[in-house]
Coordinates of C-alpha atoms and ligand atoms in Angstrom, one line a residue:
M1 CA 99.8 93.2 119.9
L2 CA 99.6 89.8 118.6
V3 CA 96.8 87.2 117.3
K4 CA 96.4 83.5 117.1
G5 CA 93.1 82.4 115.5
V6 CA 92.4 79.3 117.5
V7 CA 89.9 76.6 115.8
F8 CA 87.5 74.6 117.9
R9 CA 84.9 72.5 116.3
L10 CA 81.2 72.4 117.5
D11 CA 80.3 69.5 119.9
S12 CA 76.8 69.7 117.9
D13 CA 74.8 70.8 115.2
L14 CA 74.0 74.8 115.2
P15 CA 71.2 75.8 116.9
S16 CA 68.5 77.1 114.2
E17 CA 68.4 81.0 115.9
A18 CA 72.5 80.8 115.0
K19 CA 71.7 79.8 111.5
F20 CA 69.3 82.3 111.1
L21 CA 72.2 84.6 112.4
L22 CA 74.7 83.7 110.3
E23 CA 72.0 84.4 107.0
D24 CA 71.2 87.3 108.6
F25 CA 75.0 88.6 108.8
R26 CA 75.7 87.6 105.3
L27 CA 72.8 89.1 104.3
A28 CA 73.9 93.0 106.1
V29 CA 77.4 91.9 105.0
N30 CA 76.4 92.2 101.0
N31 CA 74.4 94.9 101.3
A32 CA 77.0 97.0 103.1
I33 CA 79.4 96.2 100.2
R34 CA 77.2 97.4 97.4
A35 CA 76.0 100.6 99.6
G36 CA 79.9 101.0 100.3
L37 CA 80.3 100.4 96.3
Q38 CA 77.7 103.3 95.3
A39 CA 79.7 105.5 98.0
R40 CA 82.9 104.6 97.4
V41 CA 83.8 104.2 101.3
T42 CA 85.4 101.3 102.8
S43 CA 85.8 102.1 106.5
R44 CA 83.6 100.4 108.9
N45 CA 82.9 104.4 110.4
A46 CA 82.0 105.8 107.1
L47 CA 79.6 102.5 106.0
S48 CA 77.4 102.5 109.5
K49 CA 77.3 106.4 108.9
I50 CA 75.4 106.0 105.4
A51 CA 73.9 102.1 105.9
Y52 CA 73.0 101.8 110.0
K53 CA 70.1 103.7 109.9
S54 CA 67.9 101.6 107.0
F55 CA 69.6 98.4 108.1
R56 CA 68.2 98.8 111.4
Q57 CA 65.1 98.8 110.1
E58 CA 65.7 95.8 107.8
H59 CA 67.1 94.1 110.2
P60 CA 65.4 95.2 113.5
D61 CA 65.8 91.8 115.4
V62 CA 69.8 91.8 115.1
Y63 CA 71.9 92.8 117.8
A64 CA 73.4 96.1 116.9
K65 CA 77.0 94.9 117.6
H66 CA 76.4 92.1 115.3
L67 CA 75.3 95.1 112.2
V68 CA 78.4 96.7 113.2
S69 CA 80.5 94.1 112.7
A70 CA 79.1 93.1 109.8
F71 CA 79.9 96.6 108.0
E72 CA 83.6 96.0 109.4
V73 CA 83.7 92.5 107.6
A74 CA 82.2 94.2 104.1
G75 CA 84.6 96.7 105.0
S76 CA 87.3 94.6 104.3
A77 CA 86.6 93.0 101.2
L78 CA 85.9 96.1 99.7
K79 CA 89.3 97.1 100.2
N80 CA 90.3 93.7 99.1
H81 CA 88.8 94.9 96.0
N82 CA 89.9 98.4 95.5
R83 CA 93.1 96.3 96.3
R84 CA 92.6 94.1 93.0
M85 CA 91.2 96.8 90.8
R86 CA 94.4 99.2 90.9
K87 CA 96.3 96.3 90.7
G88 CA 94.7 95.9 87.3
V89 CA 93.5 92.5 88.0
S90 CA 89.9 92.2 86.9
C91 CA 87.4 90.7 89.5
K92 CA 83.6 90.9 90.2
V93 CA 81.9 93.0 92.5
P94 CA 82.8 91.0 95.7
F95 CA 79.9 89.1 97.2
V96 CA 80.2 86.9 100.5
K97 CA 79.1 83.6 99.6
R98 CA 79.9 81.3 102.4
L99 CA 77.9 81.4 105.8
M100 CA 79.7 83.1 108.4
M101 CA 79.9 85.8 111.5
K102 CA 82.1 87.8 113.1
A103 CA 81.9 88.7 116.7
E104 CA 83.7 91.2 118.4
N105 CA 85.0 90.6 121.6
Q106 CA 82.4 92.8 123.8
A107 CA 79.6 90.8 121.5
Y108 CA 80.0 87.5 122.8
E109 CA 81.3 85.7 126.0
L110 CA 83.6 82.8 126.4
D111 CA 83.7 80.6 129.3
R112 CA 87.0 79.6 129.2
E113 CA 86.7 76.5 131.9
A114 CA 84.2 75.0 130.5
G115 CA 84.6 75.9 126.8
I116 CA 81.3 77.6 126.3
V117 CA 80.6 80.6 123.5
D118 CA 77.3 82.5 124.8
L119 CA 76.4 84.1 121.6
P120 CA 73.9 86.9 121.6
I121 CA 71.4 86.9 119.2
R122 CA 68.8 89.8 120.0
A123 CA 67.6 91.3 122.8
G124 CA 66.7 88.4 125.5
C125 CA 68.1 85.9 122.9
H126 CA 71.2 84.1 123.6
V127 CA 72.6 80.8 122.4
N128 CA 75.3 78.7 123.7
L129 CA 77.7 76.7 121.6
K130 CA 79.7 74.4 123.3
L131 CA 82.8 73.8 121.8
V132 CA 85.2 70.4 121.3
V133 CA 88.4 71.3 123.7
S134 CA 91.4 69.2 122.8
Q135 CA 95.0 69.6 124.5
Y136 CA 95.8 71.7 122.2
H137 CA 93.0 74.0 122.9
R138 CA 93.8 74.1 126.7
K139 CA 96.8 75.3 126.4
Y140 CA 95.1 78.5 125.1
L141 CA 92.2 78.4 127.4
D142 CA 94.1 78.1 130.3
D143 CA 96.8 80.8 129.7
R144 CA 95.2 84.0 131.2
K145 CA 97.5 85.9 129.9
L146 CA 96.0 85.9 126.9
S147 CA 92.6 87.9 125.9
L148 CA 90.1 87.1 123.9
G149 CA 89.7 88.9 120.4
S150 CA 86.9 88.8 118.0
L151 CA 85.2 85.2 117.7
T152 CA 84.6 84.1 113.9
L153 CA 81.4 81.8 113.4
L154 CA 81.3 79.5 110.7
Q155 CA 78.3 76.1 110.1
D156 CA 80.5 73.4 112.2
R157 CA 83.0 75.8 113.4
V158 CA 84.3 78.7 115.4
I159 CA 87.5 80.8 115.6
V160 CA 88.7 82.8 118.8
A161 CA 91.3 85.0 118.1
F162 CA 93.6 84.7 121.1
R163 CA 95.9 88.0 121.8
K164 CA 98.7 89.3 123.9
E165 CA 101.2 91.5 123.8
A166 CA 104.4 90.5 122.0
P167 CA 107.0 89.2 125.1
R168 CA 110.3 91.0 124.7
P169 CA 112.4 88.8 122.9
Y170 CA 115.0 87.1 125.3
A171 CA 119.0 88.4 125.4
P172 CA 120.1 85.2 123.3
E173 CA 122.7 82.9 124.9
S174 CA 123.8 81.4 121.1
V175 CA 123.1 81.7 117.5
L176 CA 121.2 79.4 115.3
S177 CA 122.2 80.5 111.8
L178 CA 120.0 78.9 109.1
D179 CA 120.1 79.1 105.4
T180 CA 116.6 78.2 103.7
N181 CA 116.2 76.0 100.6
E182 CA 113.7 74.2 98.7
R183 CA 113.7 70.8 100.7
S184 CA 115.5 72.1 104.2
L185 CA 116.5 74.5 106.1
D186 CA 120.6 74.3 106.7
G187 CA 122.5 75.9 109.5
V188 CA 124.8 76.3 112.3
L189 CA 124.3 76.4 116.0
V190 CA 127.2 79.0 117.5
G191 CA 127.7 79.5 121.4
T192 CA 129.9 81.4 123.1
D193 CA 131.9 78.0 123.9
S194 CA 133.6 75.9 120.9
S195 CA 131.8 72.3 122.5
E196 CA 128.5 74.1 121.8
E197 CA 128.8 74.4 118.1
A198 CA 126.9 71.9 115.7
T199 CA 125.5 71.6 112.0
V200 CA 121.5 71.3 112.2
K201 CA 119.3 70.4 109.5
A202 CA 115.7 70.2 109.6
L203 CA 114.4 68.4 106.3
F204 CA 111.0 69.0 104.5
P205 CA 111.5 66.8 100.8
D206 CA 108.0 66.2 100.6
V207 CA 107.5 69.8 100.1
A208 CA 108.4 70.3 96.7
I209 CA 106.7 66.3 96.1
I210 CA 103.6 67.4 97.1
Q211 CA 103.1 70.6 95.2
L212 CA 104.8 69.3 91.6
R213 CA 102.3 66.5 92.3
H214 CA 99.2 68.7 92.5
H215 CA 100.5 70.8 89.9
D216 CA 100.7 68.0 87.5
R217 CA 97.1 66.9 88.5
R218 CA 96.0 70.6 88.2
R219 CA 96.6 70.2 84.9
R220 CA 96.0 67.0 83.8
L221 CA 92.2 68.3 85.5
Q222 CA 92.4 71.2 83.0
K223 CA 92.8 69.4 80.0
K224 CA 90.5 66.5 81.0
K225 CA 87.7 68.9 81.5
S226 CA 88.4 70.9 79.4
H227 CA 85.0 70.9 77.2
D228 CA 83.7 72.0 81.1
R229 CA 85.4 75.0 82.3
R230 CA 83.2 75.4 85.4
T231 CA 83.9 71.6 86.9
A232 CA 87.6 72.2 85.4
R233 CA 87.5 75.0 87.5
S234 CA 85.8 73.6 91.1
L235 CA 87.8 70.5 91.0
C236 CA 91.1 72.5 90.2
R237 CA 89.8 74.9 93.4
R238 CA 89.4 71.7 95.6
E239 CA 93.0 70.5 94.6
G240 CA 94.4 74.1 95.3
A241 CA 93.0 73.7 98.8
R242 CA 94.0 70.0 99.4
E243 CA 97.9 71.1 98.6
H244 CA 97.7 74.2 100.2
H245 CA 96.4 72.4 103.8
R246 CA 98.9 69.8 103.5
I247 CA 101.7 71.5 102.6
D248 CA 100.9 74.6 105.4
H249 CA 100.8 71.8 108.0
R250 CA 104.4 70.7 107.1
M251 CA 105.4 73.8 107.1
H252 CA 103.9 75.0 110.4
Q253 CA 105.8 71.2 112.0
V254 CA 109.2 72.7 110.9
A255 CA 108.8 76.4 112.4
N256 CA 107.6 74.3 115.4
A257 CA 110.3 71.7 115.4
V258 CA 113.3 74.7 114.8
L259 CA 111.7 77.3 116.9
S260 CA 111.5 75.1 120.6
F261 CA 114.9 73.8 119.6
A262 CA 116.2 77.5 119.7
E263 CA 114.0 77.9 122.6
K264 CA 115.9 75.4 124.3
Q265 CA 119.4 76.5 123.4
K266 CA 118.4 80.3 124.2
S267 CA 119.4 81.1 120.8
A268 CA 119.1 84.5 118.4
L269 CA 117.7 83.0 115.0
I270 CA 119.2 84.1 111.7
L271 CA 117.6 83.6 108.7
E272 CA 118.0 85.5 105.2
E273 CA 116.2 88.3 103.9
L274 CA 114.0 86.7 100.8
K275 CA 113.5 89.7 98.5
G276 CA 112.7 89.8 94.9
I277 CA 109.5 89.7 93.1
L278 CA 107.9 86.5 92.4
P279 CA 107.7 86.2 88.7
K280 CA 104.3 86.3 87.1
R281 CA 105.1 84.6 84.0
S282 CA 104.6 80.6 83.7
K283 CA 108.2 80.1 82.0
D284 CA 109.2 80.5 85.5
L285 CA 106.9 78.0 87.3
N286 CA 109.6 76.4 88.9
R287 CA 111.5 79.1 90.7
R288 CA 107.8 80.5 91.5
L289 CA 107.1 77.3 93.3
S290 CA 110.1 77.1 94.7
M291 CA 109.8 80.4 95.9
W292 CA 106.7 80.3 98.0
P293 CA 107.3 77.7 100.5
R294 CA 110.4 79.1 101.8
R295 CA 108.6 82.7 102.3
K296 CA 105.4 81.1 103.5
L297 CA 107.6 79.1 106.0
H298 CA 109.6 82.7 107.0
Q299 CA 106.7 84.0 107.4
I300 CA 105.8 81.3 110.1
I301 CA 108.9 81.2 111.9
E302 CA 108.9 85.1 112.1
Y303 CA 105.5 84.5 113.7
K304 CA 105.8 81.7 116.3
A305 CA 109.0 83.6 117.3
A306 CA 107.5 86.5 118.4
W307 CA 104.8 84.8 119.8
K308 CA 107.4 83.0 122.3
G309 CA 109.7 85.8 122.3
V310 CA 112.6 84.1 120.1
P311 CA 114.7 87.0 118.9
V312 CA 115.0 86.8 114.9
V313 CA 118.0 88.6 112.2
K314 CA 117.3 89.1 109.0
V315 CA 120.4 89.4 106.7
N316 CA 121.0 89.9 103.0
P317 CA 122.0 86.8 101.4
R318 CA 123.8 88.5 98.9
Y319 CA 127.0 85.9 97.9
S320 CA 126.0 83.5 101.0
S321 CA 126.1 80.6 98.7
R322 CA 129.4 81.8 96.6
K323 CA 131.5 83.1 99.2
C324 CA 134.2 81.1 101.2
P325 CA 133.8 81.9 104.9
I326 CA 137.7 81.2 105.7
C327 CA 139.4 82.9 103.1
G328 CA 136.6 85.3 101.5
R329 CA 137.1 84.3 97.6
I330 CA 134.2 84.5 96.0
Q331 CA 133.4 81.5 93.6
D332 CA 132.0 82.1 90.1
S333 CA 129.0 79.8 90.5
R334 CA 127.3 78.1 92.3
M335 CA 128.7 74.4 92.7
G336 CA 127.3 70.9 93.6
A337 CA 126.7 69.5 96.9
E338 CA 130.0 70.8 98.2
F339 CA 131.5 73.9 98.4
R340 CA 135.0 74.0 97.5
C341 CA 137.5 76.8 97.6
E342 CA 141.1 77.1 96.5
C343 CA 142.2 77.1 99.8
G344 CA 141.4 73.9 100.7
W345 CA 137.5 75.0 102.5
R346 CA 134.9 72.7 101.8
L347 CA 131.6 72.0 103.3
D348 CA 128.3 70.8 102.7
R349 CA 127.4 73.8 100.3
H350 CA 124.4 74.8 102.8
I351 CA 125.8 74.6 105.9
N352 CA 128.6 76.8 104.0
A353 CA 125.8 79.3 102.7
S354 CA 124.9 79.4 106.4
L355 CA 128.3 80.5 108.0
N356 CA 128.2 82.8 105.3
L357 CA 124.8 84.8 106.8
L358 CA 126.3 84.0 110.6
Q359 CA 129.0 86.4 109.7
T360 CA 127.1 89.1 107.8
A361 CA 125.1 89.0 111.4
I362 CA 128.0 89.2 113.3
S363 CA 129.8 91.9 111.0
K364 CA 126.5 93.9 111.5
G365 CA 127.0 94.0 115.4
L366 CA 125.1 90.8 116.5
D367 CA 126.8 89.0 119.9
V368 CA 126.1 87.6 122.6
A369 CA 126.6 87.8 126.1
G370 CA 130.1 86.4 126.7
G371 CA 131.1 86.3 122.9
L372 CA 130.5 84.2 120.2
R373 CA 133.4 81.4 120.1
F374 CA 133.6 79.0 117.2
D375 CA 136.0 76.5 115.0
P376 CA 134.8 76.7 111.3
G377 CA 137.0 73.9 110.9
A378 CA 134.8 71.9 113.3
F379 CA 131.6 71.9 110.9
Q380 CA 133.4 69.6 108.6
H381 CA 133.5 66.8 111.1
D382 CA 130.4 67.6 113.5
V383 CA 127.7 65.3 113.4
M384 CA 124.7 66.6 111.9
M385 CA 121.7 67.2 114.4
I386 CA 118.4 66.5 112.7
L387 CA 115.9 68.9 114.1
Y388 CA 113.0 67.9 111.7
E389 CA 112.2 64.9 109.6
P390 CA 108.8 63.9 107.8
A391 CA 108.7 60.7 110.1
M392 CA 108.6 62.8 113.1
A393 CA 105.0 64.2 111.6
A394 CA 103.3 61.6 114.2
R395 CA 104.3 63.4 117.0
S396 CA 102.7 66.8 115.9
E397 CA 99.5 69.5 116.6
P398 CA 96.1 68.1 116.2
N399 CA 94.6 68.7 112.6
G400 CA 92.1 71.7 112.0
T401 CA 94.3 74.1 113.4
S402 CA 95.5 77.4 111.9
C403 CA 97.4 80.5 112.6
I404 CA 96.5 84.3 111.5
G405 CA 98.9 86.4 112.4
E406 CA 98.5 89.9 112.6
R407 CA 100.2 92.3 114.1
A408 CA 99.0 95.5 115.5
Ligands
LIG501 ZN1 138.8 79.8 100.8

């Protein structure tokens, strides 16, 4: 099952009954966390076994299903806490500060035509929340193949989880092989006819720049506010959230551009397996900074591909940046912008890597009906197709949308 969280702004202020519900819910979550810590349990069922009765007495008004989902939220906070403890990260007892509540799909109703949420507060008391619905939201509301999952209510917005069975990936008619780099995705499109082949690039040069700029800014903030650690921390956190937002947004745009191209060409997507543990030491900071968005980008691409039914093949990138796809020689070290081999082969370094990924995939048995046909030499002269560049940003999805993916 695939899940996508879609954010809706509220058309008007939250009614006071709903505000009280948010506060009750938060209280219930925090109490359940304490009860769970004492009894050393984390599952929703175990929590409700030990705490439901006393909760019912403390919150006689709250709709029973909301209490159960408070146990669920508390359970996941406890699980995260335990994971951090196991890793040896120092952490305080978890405490939910933000006003929020989660309702399971039987505990609310959504009028998909009108965009109105009917949320029960207690017996005989419901509130209606009118959502702001844009064209982007319509895509989800009107698609009847999507069923409704949980609803998360915050002070100014709700997040509705839409669910669907993972569609079966289509049978590919071509292959789009992409090498993932710090500032771009670079690759080749190969079909059953050598006239279909092309070199492609999706460019996101600004991501590394945004990261560096925010990194510098955070460092400067820390120095400037070194006498006031609390202010420094909160300013840094705000910086971090902003950075995260901007990069995330760009990665979604890149992924959308790549996937709509793959969909149009009926391509299978080849990506490299990005393995390796992220270094923790700050001396490797540059490497860490450059690894993070690539993985993030892969996550987004893979998730969106599963949602759209675009087949994705991951291959081991070993030697992909050092091998000659024509004669098979492996160069001692990476070179400049152009890959050059003694046999006379030369090609853009990144495109060359994507050819190697393609060959690895083919050697592992990837093929398409009709057979893949391509002439590597042609990639030396092909015109580059740009799938994405920052100038295209204007034609993007509206803000305030995000994607929480999980496969269940
Ligand atoms: Zn060679």
